[in-house]
Amino acid sequence: MSIFFAGLDWASQSHALCIIDERGEICERLEIEHNAAGLARLQRRLAHFGRPRIAIERPSGLIVDTLVDAGFAVVPIHPNAVKATRPRYRSHGAKSDASDAYLLADLLRTDGHRFAPLAPQSDEIRALRALVRGRDDLVATRTQLANQLRSLLESFWPGAALVFAEIDSPIALAFIERYPTPESASRLAAEAGVAPVTYASGKSKTVAFRWACNHRLRAALTCLADNSRHASTWAAHVYSQARARGCDHPHAVRILARAWTRVIWRAWTDRKPYDPARHLAATALLETAKG
């Protein structure tokens, strides 16, 4: 009785199948479409040759599950092993689906004792894999929608697209839902002390929008700013300049708070506590006062 070996090379739309006998002679080559009809045709052709063992590079997927469930012996062979074997069959070593299908079948014929067939999976593993595939699909869809949203914002409101590192984060989505257009956020820009032109262009390097959406953070920063103007010459100078421009007390405090966020950000990124001696604006102000 003849013994046959099959090699199945994976592709996106179809699969190359090659069936050989025990001498390595090709008995059949065909393309299998990646659909229900193609899988049924594959099983019929394999059954015609006495259900031979099947070598394939990928250890998972719909076609693998279908063949294992149907009782076929599916033998996964690592792509590195396939790559290392190519020079035995052709000099250039380039990939070819049809050639790789033969290579897989012949590798199974000559070295099949080195590779173990896949075992049927339990119901728990099947359920877990279905959940993982579903999550992967959801992540891909979320990424696609986030890219579309960022592209849309960049076309008419670049400021909102640049402020948030992740446009699909909860704070970004809440901000966009509350302020869907540049016009609707003009009041927020004024409250944060950002010029409308700077706000619309997205050139502001402050976290004004972030802390305007977080009331606790805003309260903490404004409290810090209001207290700091009594202890810091630099803070008092920033506050007094804002008042000289006509800003009322709350607005001047918010402007000072925004200035402090840049200092706090630098201290945080440098992983060092705030040091007035390293605060260039503060030291420059002191030097001016001394002069």
PDB file of N, CA and C in Angstrom, residues 72-166:
ATOM      1  N   PHE A  72      -7.646  14.412  10.666  1.00  0.00           N
ATOM      2  CA  PHE A  72      -6.382  14.359   9.931  1.00  0.00           C
ATOM      3  C   PHE A  72      -5.207  14.630  10.879  1.00  0.00           C
ATOM      4  N   ALA A  73      -4.082  14.013  10.572  1.00  0.00           N
ATOM      5  CA  ALA A  73      -2.857  14.243  11.333  1.00  0.00           C
ATOM      6  C   ALA A  73      -2.160  15.470  10.748  1.00  0.00           C
ATOM      7  N   VAL A  74      -2.241  16.591  11.450  1.00  0.00           N
ATOM      8  CA  VAL A  74      -1.648  17.845  11.005  1.00  0.00           C
ATOM      9  C   VAL A  74      -0.350  18.065  11.779  1.00  0.00           C
ATOM     10  N   VAL A  75       0.739  18.230  11.032  1.00  0.00           N
ATOM     11  CA  VAL A  75       2.068  18.338  11.643  1.00  0.00           C
ATOM     12  C   VAL A  75       2.608  19.748  11.409  1.00  0.00           C
ATOM     13  N   PRO A  76       2.700  20.580  12.439  1.00  0.00           N
ATOM     14  CA  PRO A  76       3.272  21.926  12.254  1.00  0.00           C
ATOM     15  C   PRO A  76       4.795  21.864  12.178  1.00  0.00           C
ATOM     16  N   ILE A  77       5.357  22.583  11.223  1.00  0.00           N
ATOM     17  CA  ILE A  77       6.807  22.677  11.061  1.00  0.00           C
ATOM     18  C   ILE A  77       7.177  24.146  11.125  1.00  0.00           C
ATOM     19  N   HIS A  78       8.067  24.494  12.010  1.00  0.00           N
ATOM     20  CA  HIS A  78       8.413  25.894  12.244  1.00  0.00           C
ATOM     21  C   HIS A  78       8.975  26.534  10.973  1.00  0.00           C
ATOM     22  N   PRO A  79       8.590  27.786  10.685  1.00  0.00           N
ATOM     23  CA  PRO A  79       9.098  28.460   9.490  1.00  0.00           C
ATOM     24  C   PRO A  79      10.620  28.505   9.405  1.00  0.00           C
ATOM     25  N   ASN A  80      11.300  28.554  10.550  1.00  0.00           N
ATOM     26  CA  ASN A  80      12.767  28.562  10.518  1.00  0.00           C
ATOM     27  C   ASN A  80      13.316  27.255   9.957  1.00  0.00           C
ATOM     28  N   ALA A  81      12.651  26.155  10.287  1.00  0.00           N
ATOM     29  CA  ALA A  81      13.071  24.864   9.748  1.00  0.00           C
ATOM     30  C   ALA A  81      12.846  24.808   8.243  1.00  0.00           C
ATOM     31  N   VAL A  82      11.719  25.378   7.811  1.00  0.00           N
ATOM     32  CA  VAL A  82      11.430  25.415   6.370  1.00  0.00           C
ATOM     33  C   VAL A  82      12.462  26.284   5.653  1.00  0.00           C
ATOM     34  N   LYS A  83      12.778  27.439   6.219  1.00  0.00           N
ATOM     35  CA  LYS A  83      13.754  28.336   5.614  1.00  0.00           C
ATOM     36  C   LYS A  83      15.125  27.683   5.509  1.00  0.00           C
ATOM     37  N   ALA A  84      15.520  26.966   6.559  1.00  0.00           N
ATOM     38  CA  ALA A  84      16.829  26.320   6.547  1.00  0.00           C
ATOM     39  C   ALA A  84      16.902  25.179   5.548  1.00  0.00           C
ATOM     40  N   THR A  85      15.739  24.630   5.196  1.00  0.00           N
ATOM     41  CA  THR A  85      15.713  23.486   4.283  1.00  0.00           C
ATOM     42  C   THR A  85      15.655  23.899   2.817  1.00  0.00           C
ATOM     43  N   ARG A  86      15.246  25.130   2.520  1.00  0.00           N
ATOM     44  CA  ARG A  86      15.068  25.553   1.126  1.00  0.00           C
ATOM     45  C   ARG A  86      16.298  25.349   0.254  1.00  0.00           C
ATOM     46  N   PRO A  87      17.511  25.639   0.753  1.00  0.00           N
ATOM     47  CA  PRO A  87      18.676  25.449  -0.133  1.00  0.00           C
ATOM     48  C   PRO A  87      18.849  24.027  -0.640  1.00  0.00           C
ATOM     49  N   ARG A  88      18.248  23.044   0.038  1.00  0.00           N
ATOM     50  CA  ARG A  88      18.340  21.656  -0.436  1.00  0.00           C
ATOM     51  C   ARG A  88      17.560  21.448  -1.730  1.00  0.00           C
ATOM     52  N   TYR A  89      16.591  22.350  -1.987  1.00  0.00           N
ATOM     53  CA  TYR A  89      15.701  22.142  -3.119  1.00  0.00           C
ATOM     54  C   TYR A  89      15.920  23.142  -4.258  1.00  0.00           C
ATOM     55  N   ARG A  90      16.467  24.289  -3.956  1.00  0.00           N
ATOM     56  CA  ARG A  90      16.757  25.251  -5.008  1.00  0.00           C
ATOM     57  C   ARG A  90      17.860  26.181  -4.530  1.00  0.00           C
ATOM     58  N   SER A  91      18.615  26.691  -5.463  1.00  0.00           N
ATOM     59  CA  SER A  91      19.819  27.437  -5.113  1.00  0.00           C
ATOM     60  C   SER A  91      19.522  28.832  -4.589  1.00  0.00           C
ATOM     61  N   HIS A  92      18.497  29.516  -5.138  1.00  0.00           N
ATOM     62  CA  HIS A  92      18.281  30.911  -4.764  1.00  0.00           C
ATOM     63  C   HIS A  92      17.604  31.068  -3.411  1.00  0.00           C
ATOM     64  N   GLY A  93      16.905  30.077  -2.935  1.00  0.00           N
ATOM     65  CA  GLY A  93      16.341  30.128  -1.597  1.00  0.00           C
ATOM     66  C   GLY A  93      15.148  31.037  -1.428  1.00  0.00           C
ATOM     67  N   ALA A  94      14.629  31.630  -2.496  1.00  0.00           N
ATOM     68  CA  ALA A  94      13.483  32.526  -2.380  1.00  0.00           C
ATOM     69  C   ALA A  94      12.214  31.731  -2.107  1.00  0.00           C
ATOM     70  N   LYS A  95      11.248  32.404  -1.505  1.00  0.00           N
ATOM     71  CA  LYS A  95       9.993  31.729  -1.153  1.00  0.00           C
ATOM     72  C   LYS A  95       9.095  31.586  -2.370  1.00  0.00           C
ATOM     73  N   SER A  96       8.465  30.429  -2.485  1.00  0.00           N
ATOM     74  CA  SER A  96       7.463  30.188  -3.510  1.00  0.00           C
ATOM     75  C   SER A  96       6.422  29.265  -2.907  1.00  0.00           C
ATOM     76  N   ASP A  97       5.153  29.669  -2.966  1.00  0.00           N
ATOM     77  CA  ASP A  97       4.110  28.877  -2.320  1.00  0.00           C
ATOM     78  C   ASP A  97       4.077  27.442  -2.838  1.00  0.00           C
ATOM     79  N   ALA A  98       4.089  27.299  -4.157  1.00  0.00           N
ATOM     80  CA  ALA A  98       4.030  25.953  -4.740  1.00  0.00           C
ATOM     81  C   ALA A  98       5.235  25.128  -4.317  1.00  0.00           C
ATOM     82  N   SER A  99       6.436  25.706  -4.362  1.00  0.00           N
ATOM     83  CA  SER A  99       7.646  24.988  -3.984  1.00  0.00           C
ATOM     84  C   SER A  99       7.643  24.670  -2.498  1.00  0.00           C
ATOM     85  N   ASP A 100       7.168  25.605  -1.678  1.00  0.00           N
ATOM     86  CA  ASP A 100       7.128  25.358  -0.237  1.00  0.00           C
ATOM     87  C   ASP A 100       6.139  24.256   0.107  1.00  0.00           C
ATOM     88  N   ALA A 101       5.072  24.133  -0.636  1.00  0.00           N
ATOM     89  CA  ALA A 101       4.136  23.043  -0.396  1.00  0.00           C
ATOM     90  C   ALA A 101       4.826  21.701  -0.625  1.00  0.00           C
ATOM     91  N   TYR A 102       5.604  21.614  -1.689  1.00  0.00           N
ATOM     92  CA  TYR A 102       6.371  20.375  -1.931  1.00  0.00           C
ATOM     93  C   TYR A 102       7.436  20.182  -0.854  1.00  0.00           C
ATOM     94  N   LEU A 103       8.122  21.272  -0.487  1.00  0.00           N
ATOM     95  CA  LEU A 103       9.164  21.195   0.541  1.00  0.00           C
ATOM     96  C   LEU A 103       8.588  20.661   1.849  1.00  0.00           C
ATOM     97  N   LEU A 104       7.425  21.168   2.243  1.00  0.00           N
ATOM     98  CA  LEU A 104       6.796  20.719   3.481  1.00  0.00           C
ATOM     99  C   LEU A 104       6.462  19.228   3.422  1.00  0.00           C
ATOM    100  N   ALA A 105       5.887  18.817   2.292  1.00  0.00           N
ATOM    101  CA  ALA A 105       5.532  17.405   2.154  1.00  0.00           C
ATOM    102  C   ALA A 105       6.775  16.525   2.184  1.00  0.00           C
ATOM    103  N   ASP A 106       7.834  16.937   1.485  1.00  0.00           N
ATOM    104  CA  ASP A 106       9.051  16.124   1.437  1.00  0.00           C
ATOM    105  C   ASP A 106       9.781  16.137   2.773  1.00  0.00           C
ATOM    106  N   LEU A 107       9.741  17.259   3.477  1.00  0.00           N
ATOM    107  CA  LEU A 107      10.343  17.316   4.808  1.00  0.00           C
ATOM    108  C   LEU A 107       9.617  16.373   5.760  1.00  0.00           C
ATOM    109  N   LEU A 108       8.307  16.261   5.597  1.00  0.00           N
ATOM    110  CA  LEU A 108       7.531  15.328   6.408  1.00  0.00           C
ATOM    111  C   LEU A 108       7.887  13.885   6.038  1.00  0.00           C
ATOM    112  N   ARG A 109       8.176  13.654   4.755  1.00  0.00           N
ATOM    113  CA  ARG A 109       8.539  12.308   4.297  1.00  0.00           C
ATOM    114  C   ARG A 109       9.893  11.873   4.856  1.00  0.00           C
ATOM    115  N   THR A 110      10.870  12.784   4.819  1.00  0.00           N
ATOM    116  CA  THR A 110      12.232  12.417   5.224  1.00  0.00           C
ATOM    117  C   THR A 110      12.492  12.585   6.715  1.00  0.00           C
ATOM    118  N   ASP A 111      11.830  13.568   7.349  1.00  0.00           N
ATOM    119  CA  ASP A 111      12.113  13.867   8.759  1.00  0.00           C
ATOM    120  C   ASP A 111      10.851  13.885   9.607  1.00  0.00           C
ATOM    121  N   GLY A 112       9.829  13.161   9.157  1.00  0.00           N
ATOM    122  CA  GLY A 112       8.560  13.194   9.876  1.00  0.00           C
ATOM    123  C   GLY A 112       8.658  12.708  11.301  1.00  0.00           C
ATOM    124  N   HIS A 113       9.634  11.854  11.598  1.00  0.00           N
ATOM    125  CA  HIS A 113       9.766  11.341  12.961  1.00  0.00           C
ATOM    126  C   HIS A 113      10.213  12.417  13.946  1.00  0.00           C
ATOM    127  N   ARG A 114      10.692  13.563  13.410  1.00  0.00           N
ATOM    128  CA  ARG A 114      11.151  14.647  14.282  1.00  0.00           C
ATOM    129  C   ARG A 114      10.011  15.584  14.712  1.00  0.00           C
ATOM    130  N   PHE A 115       8.864  15.482  14.063  1.00  0.00           N
ATOM    131  CA  PHE A 115       7.786  16.431  14.312  1.00  0.00           C
ATOM    132  C   PHE A 115       6.552  15.697  14.839  1.00  0.00           C
ATOM    133  N   ALA A 116       5.899  16.305  15.836  1.00  0.00           N
ATOM    134  CA  ALA A 116       4.713  15.705  16.446  1.00  0.00           C
ATOM    135  C   ALA A 116       3.456  16.335  15.868  1.00  0.00           C
ATOM    136  N   PRO A 117       2.428  15.539  15.615  1.00  0.00           N
ATOM    137  CA  PRO A 117       1.169  16.103  15.107  1.00  0.00           C
ATOM    138  C   PRO A 117       0.432  16.859  16.205  1.00  0.00           C
ATOM    139  N   LEU A 118      -0.460  17.734  15.769  1.00  0.00           N
ATOM    140  CA  LEU A 118      -1.263  18.499  16.715  1.00  0.00           C
ATOM    141  C   LEU A 118      -2.334  17.614  17.349  1.00  0.00           C
ATOM    142  N   ALA A 119      -2.598  17.861  18.630  1.00  0.00           N
ATOM    143  CA  ALA A 119      -3.662  17.146  19.331  1.00  0.00           C
ATOM    144  C   ALA A 119      -4.932  17.974  19.280  1.00  0.00           C
ATOM    145  N   PRO A 120      -6.097  17.341  19.239  1.00  0.00           N
ATOM    146  CA  PRO A 120      -7.355  18.104  19.267  1.00  0.00           C
ATOM    147  C   PRO A 120      -7.421  18.980  20.514  1.00  0.00           C
ATOM    148  N   GLN A 121      -7.980  20.160  20.370  1.00  0.00           N
ATOM    149  CA  GLN A 121      -8.037  21.111  21.482  1.00  0.00           C
ATOM    150  C   GLN A 121      -9.297  20.894  22.314  1.00  0.00           C
ATOM    151  N   SER A 122      -9.168  21.230  23.586  1.00  0.00           N
ATOM    152  CA  SER A 122     -10.317  21.125  24.485  1.00  0.00           C
ATOM    153  C   SER A 122     -11.300  22.254  24.208  1.00  0.00           C
ATOM    154  N   ASP A 123     -12.501  22.095  24.741  1.00  0.00           N
ATOM    155  CA  ASP A 123     -13.519  23.131  24.562  1.00  0.00           C
ATOM    156  C   ASP A 123     -13.085  24.446  25.206  1.00  0.00           C
ATOM    157  N   GLU A 124     -12.369  24.344  26.342  1.00  0.00           N
ATOM    158  CA  GLU A 124     -11.906  25.561  27.017  1.00  0.00           C
ATOM    159  C   GLU A 124     -10.915  26.336  26.149  1.00  0.00           C
ATOM    160  N   ILE A 125      -9.991  25.609  25.510  1.00  0.00           N
ATOM    161  CA  ILE A 125      -9.007  26.261  24.638  1.00  0.00           C
ATOM    162  C   ILE A 125      -9.691  26.877  23.429  1.00  0.00           C
ATOM    163  N   ARG A 126     -10.670  26.184  22.885  1.00  0.00           N
ATOM    164  CA  ARG A 126     -11.402  26.729  21.740  1.00  0.00           C
ATOM    165  C   ARG A 126     -12.115  28.027  22.116  1.00  0.00           C
ATOM    166  N   ALA A 127     -12.740  28.021  23.292  1.00  0.00           N
ATOM    167  CA  ALA A 127     -13.447  29.223  23.736  1.00  0.00           C
ATOM    168  C   ALA A 127     -12.470  30.373  23.962  1.00  0.00           C
ATOM    169  N   LEU A 128     -11.308  30.070  24.560  1.00  0.00           N
ATOM    170  CA  LEU A 128     -10.304  31.106  24.794  1.00  0.00           C
ATOM    171  C   LEU A 128      -9.789  31.680  23.482  1.00  0.00           C
ATOM    172  N   ARG A 129      -9.539  30.829  22.513  1.00  0.00           N
ATOM    173  CA  ARG A 129      -9.047  31.304  21.214  1.00  0.00           C
ATOM    174  C   ARG A 129     -10.092  32.154  20.506  1.00  0.00           C
ATOM    175  N   ALA A 130     -11.363  31.773  20.666  1.00  0.00           N
ATOM    176  CA  ALA A 130     -12.426  32.585  20.059  1.00  0.00           C
ATOM    177  C   ALA A 130     -12.470  33.965  20.707  1.00  0.00           C
ATOM    178  N   LEU A 131     -12.285  34.023  22.041  1.00  0.00           N
ATOM    179  CA  LEU A 131     -12.262  35.312  22.724  1.00  0.00           C
ATOM    180  C   LEU A 131     -11.075  36.157  22.285  1.00  0.00           C
ATOM    181  N   VAL A 132      -9.923  35.524  22.121  1.00  0.00           N
ATOM    182  CA  VAL A 132      -8.725  36.253  21.700  1.00  0.00           C
ATOM    183  C   VAL A 132      -8.905  36.800  20.289  1.00  0.00           C
ATOM    184  N   ARG A 133      -9.463  35.984  19.405  1.00  0.00           N
ATOM    185  CA  ARG A 133      -9.695  36.462  18.038  1.00  0.00           C
ATOM    186  C   ARG A 133     -10.689  37.621  18.038  1.00  0.00           C
ATOM    187  N   GLY A 134     -11.743  37.507  18.880  1.00  0.00           N
ATOM    188  CA  GLY A 134     -12.707  38.596  18.964  1.00  0.00           C
ATOM    189  C   GLY A 134     -12.076  39.868  19.502  1.00  0.00           C
ATOM    190  N   ARG A 135     -11.201  39.735  20.506  1.00  0.00           N
ATOM    191  CA  ARG A 135     -10.532  40.918  21.043  1.00  0.00           C
ATOM    192  C   ARG A 135      -9.608  41.546  19.993  1.00  0.00           C
ATOM    193  N   ASP A 136      -8.886  40.718  19.267  1.00  0.00           N
ATOM    194  CA  ASP A 136      -8.006  41.245  18.217  1.00  0.00           C
ATOM    195  C   ASP A 136      -8.797  42.038  17.182  1.00  0.00           C
ATOM    196  N   ASP A 137      -9.963  41.527  16.828  1.00  0.00           N
ATOM    197  CA  ASP A 137     -10.806  42.232  15.859  1.00  0.00           C
ATOM    198  C   ASP A 137     -11.269  43.576  16.432  1.00  0.00           C
ATOM    199  N   LEU A 138     -11.647  43.576  17.714  1.00  0.00           N
ATOM    200  CA  LEU A 138     -12.104  44.821  18.343  1.00  0.00           C
ATOM    201  C   LEU A 138     -10.968  45.842  18.439  1.00  0.00           C
ATOM    202  N   VAL A 139      -9.774  45.382  18.783  1.00  0.00           N
ATOM    203  CA  VAL A 139      -8.626  46.297  18.874  1.00  0.00           C
ATOM    204  C   VAL A 139      -8.314  46.890  17.504  1.00  0.00           C
ATOM    205  N   ALA A 140      -8.359  46.049  16.470  1.00  0.00           N
ATOM    206  CA  ALA A 140      -8.095  46.549  15.123  1.00  0.00           C
ATOM    207  C   ALA A 140      -9.145  47.574  14.696  1.00  0.00           C
ATOM    208  N   THR A 141     -10.407  47.293  15.030  1.00  0.00           N
ATOM    209  CA  THR A 141     -11.476  48.237  14.696  1.00  0.00           C
ATOM    210  C   THR A 141     -11.313  49.545  15.464  1.00  0.00           C
ATOM    211  N   ARG A 142     -10.956  49.449  16.738  1.00  0.00           N
ATOM    212  CA  ARG A 142     -10.760  50.659  17.543  1.00  0.00           C
ATOM    213  C   ARG A 142      -9.613  51.500  16.989  1.00  0.00           C
ATOM    214  N   THR A 143      -8.531  50.853  16.611  1.00  0.00           N
ATOM    215  CA  THR A 143      -7.393  51.582  16.039  1.00  0.00           C
ATOM    216  C   THR A 143      -7.779  52.272  14.739  1.00  0.00           C
ATOM    217  N   GLN A 144      -8.533  51.580  13.911  1.00  0.00           N
ATOM    218  CA  GLN A 144      -8.973  52.164  12.651  1.00  0.00           C
ATOM    219  C   GLN A 144      -9.867  53.381  12.886  1.00  0.00           C
ATOM    220  N   LEU A 145     -10.812  53.260  13.811  1.00  0.00           N
ATOM    221  CA  LEU A 145     -11.714  54.379  14.104  1.00  0.00           C
ATOM    222  C   LEU A 145     -10.962  55.545  14.741  1.00  0.00           C
ATOM    223  N   ALA A 146      -9.984  55.245  15.603  1.00  0.00           N
ATOM    224  CA  ALA A 146      -9.194  56.316  16.216  1.00  0.00           C
ATOM    225  C   ALA A 146      -8.399  57.073  15.163  1.00  0.00           C
ATOM    226  N   ASN A 147      -7.839  56.357  14.198  1.00  0.00           N
ATOM    227  CA  ASN A 147      -7.101  57.014  13.110  1.00  0.00           C
ATOM    228  C   ASN A 147      -8.024  57.882  12.263  1.00  0.00           C
ATOM    229  N   GLN A 148      -9.232  57.400  12.017  1.00  0.00           N
ATOM    230  CA  GLN A 148     -10.203  58.192  11.258  1.00  0.00           C
ATOM    231  C   GLN A 148     -10.587  59.453  12.014  1.00  0.00           C
ATOM    232  N   LEU A 149     -10.794  59.319  13.342  1.00  0.00           N
ATOM    233  CA  LEU A 149     -11.158  60.474  14.154  1.00  0.00           C
ATOM    234  C   LEU A 149     -10.030  61.498  14.179  1.00  0.00           C
ATOM    235  N   ARG A 150      -8.797  61.048  14.350  1.00  0.00           N
ATOM    236  CA  ARG A 150      -7.659  61.977  14.367  1.00  0.00           C
ATOM    237  C   ARG A 150      -7.516  62.682  13.029  1.00  0.00           C
ATOM    238  N   SER A 151      -7.689  61.940  11.939  1.00  0.00           N
ATOM    239  CA  SER A 151      -7.596  62.544  10.609  1.00  0.00           C
ATOM    240  C   SER A 151      -8.684  63.592  10.405  1.00  0.00           C
ATOM    241  N   LEU A 152      -9.890  63.302  10.886  1.00  0.00           N
ATOM    242  CA  LEU A 152     -10.993  64.250  10.765  1.00  0.00           C
ATOM    243  C   LEU A 152     -10.712  65.516  11.572  1.00  0.00           C
ATOM    244  N   LEU A 153     -10.219  65.354  12.793  1.00  0.00           N
ATOM    245  CA  LEU A 153      -9.916  66.517  13.626  1.00  0.00           C
ATOM    246  C   LEU A 153      -8.795  67.358  13.014  1.00  0.00           C
ATOM    247  N   GLU A 154      -7.797  66.711  12.467  1.00  0.00           N
ATOM    248  CA  GLU A 154      -6.683  67.451  11.881  1.00  0.00           C
ATOM    249  C   GLU A 154      -7.110  68.277  10.681  1.00  0.00           C
ATOM    250  N   SER A 155      -8.219  67.890  10.060  1.00  0.00           N
ATOM    251  CA  SER A 155      -8.668  68.614   8.875  1.00  0.00           C
ATOM    252  C   SER A 155      -9.367  69.927   9.204  1.00  0.00           C
ATOM    253  N   PHE A 156      -9.964  70.032  10.421  1.00  0.00           N
ATOM    254  CA  PHE A 156     -10.679  71.270  10.728  1.00  0.00           C
ATOM    255  C   PHE A 156     -10.433  71.774  12.147  1.00  0.00           C
ATOM    256  N   TRP A 157      -9.792  70.959  13.007  1.00  0.00           N
ATOM    257  CA  TRP A 157      -9.536  71.388  14.371  1.00  0.00           C
ATOM    258  C   TRP A 157      -8.280  70.695  14.897  1.00  0.00           C
ATOM    259  N   PRO A 158      -7.117  71.092  14.405  1.00  0.00           N
ATOM    260  CA  PRO A 158      -5.873  70.402  14.784  1.00  0.00           C
ATOM    261  C   PRO A 158      -5.531  70.509  16.249  1.00  0.00           C
ATOM    262  N   GLY A 159      -6.029  71.556  16.906  1.00  0.00           N
ATOM    263  CA  GLY A 159      -5.714  71.722  18.317  1.00  0.00           C
ATOM    264  C   GLY A 159      -6.145  70.530  19.151  1.00  0.00           C
ATOM    265  N   ALA A 160      -7.374  70.062  18.955  1.00  0.00           N
ATOM    266  CA  ALA A 160      -7.878  68.931  19.733  1.00  0.00           C
ATOM    267  C   ALA A 160      -7.116  67.652  19.417  1.00  0.00           C
ATOM    268  N   ALA A 161      -6.667  67.510  18.174  1.00  0.00           N
ATOM    269  CA  ALA A 161      -5.941  66.301  17.783  1.00  0.00           C
ATOM    270  C   ALA A 161      -4.551  66.259  18.381  1.00  0.00           C
ATOM    271  N   LEU A 162      -3.956  67.420  18.637  1.00  0.00           N
ATOM    272  CA  LEU A 162      -2.582  67.470  19.137  1.00  0.00           C
ATOM    273  C   LEU A 162      -2.497  67.446  20.656  1.00  0.00           C
ATOM    274  N   VAL A 163      -3.556  67.895  21.325  1.00  0.00           N
ATOM    275  CA  VAL A 163      -3.507  67.982  22.781  1.00  0.00           C
ATOM    276  C   VAL A 163      -3.416  66.601  23.423  1.00  0.00           C
ATOM    277  N   PHE A 164      -4.154  65.620  22.878  1.00  0.00           N
ATOM    278  CA  PHE A 164      -4.237  64.308  23.504  1.00  0.00           C
ATOM    279  C   PHE A 164      -3.350  63.305  22.775  1.00  0.00           C
ATOM    280  N   ALA A 165      -2.498  62.618  23.546  1.00  0.00           N
ATOM    281  CA  ALA A 165      -1.607  61.623  22.941  1.00  0.00           C
ATOM    282  C   ALA A 165      -2.407  60.464  22.359  1.00  0.00           C
ATOM    283  N   GLU A 166      -3.470  60.074  23.051  1.00  0.00           N
ATOM    284  CA  GLU A 166      -4.337  58.989  22.579  1.00  0.00           C
ATOM    285  C   GLU A 166      -5.721  59.571  22.348  1.00  0.00           C
TER     286      GLU A 166
END
